[in-house]
Structure formats: structure tokens, C-alpha cells
Amino acid sequence: MTELDLIDRKILAELMRDATQPVAQIADKAGLSQTPCWKRIQKLEAAGVLTGRVALADPARLGFGLTVFVGIEAPDHSAEWREAFATATQTIPEIMEAYRMAGEMDYLLRIAVSDMAGFDRLYKRLTDAVPIKNVTSYFAMERMKFTTAYPVDTNSR
């Protein structure tokens, strides 16, 4: 599946907004009946466009009141170090996202912890797991915008 038509994009926009909607409701918003809509959803899943359906939760209500963005500078760029770092990020559940970057920092992490003591414990686990040249932490004071939905075009053909 290389290009998404307008109906596919409408279906995707609805699912990204609220995946708990009944197929009938999604179909109505996409201008289809239920069966063709369900078949398109299945095609989008089979093609890997839809990669999962999840429930979103309020981090503060789950005890994760502190969000930290962490810039990592690698001590070297060997395959062995990259593999060890990837393994470390996969095994620490508080690391919510990890990106390899271009620019001044080599990696950027989004971390959710309960408080500063929780971050300190995570920091020690990460730096014990893999050597790191430099760590720069940015503490979020307020989440001003959050979405998991990509801004797909649902207007133009």
C-alpha cells in the first residue's frame, strides 16, 4: 500500500482520534457502509499502516508525574555500543521513547517517572547498563499539547 486515498485517510484520522468507535460510526464519517469500511481497516492493518490500537492514560493519575527529556552523547558509535544502548532502553520501562538523532546529541529519550528520586534511580540504571559520554536532562514543567494522531489530510483528494 503506497498511497492512501481520501477514504483511507478519513478512516485513519477517526481511528487515531478514537479507536474505540464502532465501525458503523467510522464508516459513516468516511462515507462508507460497515463492510467496506471494515475491509479497508483490515487492509490498513495488513499493510502496516495501522500498527496497533491502544488506550491512552493520564500519566499523573498513574503515578508518573515527572516527564524528562534526556539527551545522550555516545562515547563511541560502534555497533556493539549501539546494540547495548538499544537493549538498555528496551529493558527500562520508564523510557517511553528513544530516538537516534542528527545534530549535537546522539539520542533523545522521553522518560516518565514519579519524581526526581525516580529519575535518579533510572539515571543510575541507565549509566550502569552502558557507558555514556554525556547526559543532558530537561524537566517538563507543563504538558501544553499532546497527541498521538498524525495530522493526515482528510480534505483533499
Short mmCIF file of C-alpha atoms in Angstrom, two decimals, residues 13 15-18 56 97 99 110 143-152:
data_model
loop_
_atom_site.label_atom_id
_atom_site.label_comp_id
_atom_site.label_asym_id
_atom_site.label_seq_id
_atom_site.Cartn_x
_atom_site.Cartn_y
_atom_site.Cartn_z
CA ALA A 13 -7.99 10.04 11.24
CA LEU A 15 -9.12 5.62 14.42
CA MET A 16 -6.24 7.83 15.62
CA ARG A 17 -8.74 10.14 17.30
CA ASP A 18 -10.66 7.31 19.00
CA LEU A 56 -4.22 6.37 26.47
CA GLU A 97 10.51 6.79 23.56
CA TYR A 99 15.33 8.33 19.05
CA ARG A 110 11.35 10.68 26.72
CA ARG A 143 2.44 19.44 29.03
CA MET A 144 0.89 22.05 26.79
CA LYS A 145 -0.06 19.79 23.88
CA PHE A 146 -0.16 16.04 23.46
CA THR A 147 -1.47 13.89 20.66
CA THR A 148 -0.72 10.52 19.15
CA ALA A 149 -2.71 11.32 15.98
CA TYR A 150 -0.78 12.35 12.89
CA PRO A 151 -2.33 15.29 11.00
CA VAL A 152 -3.44 13.36 7.91
#
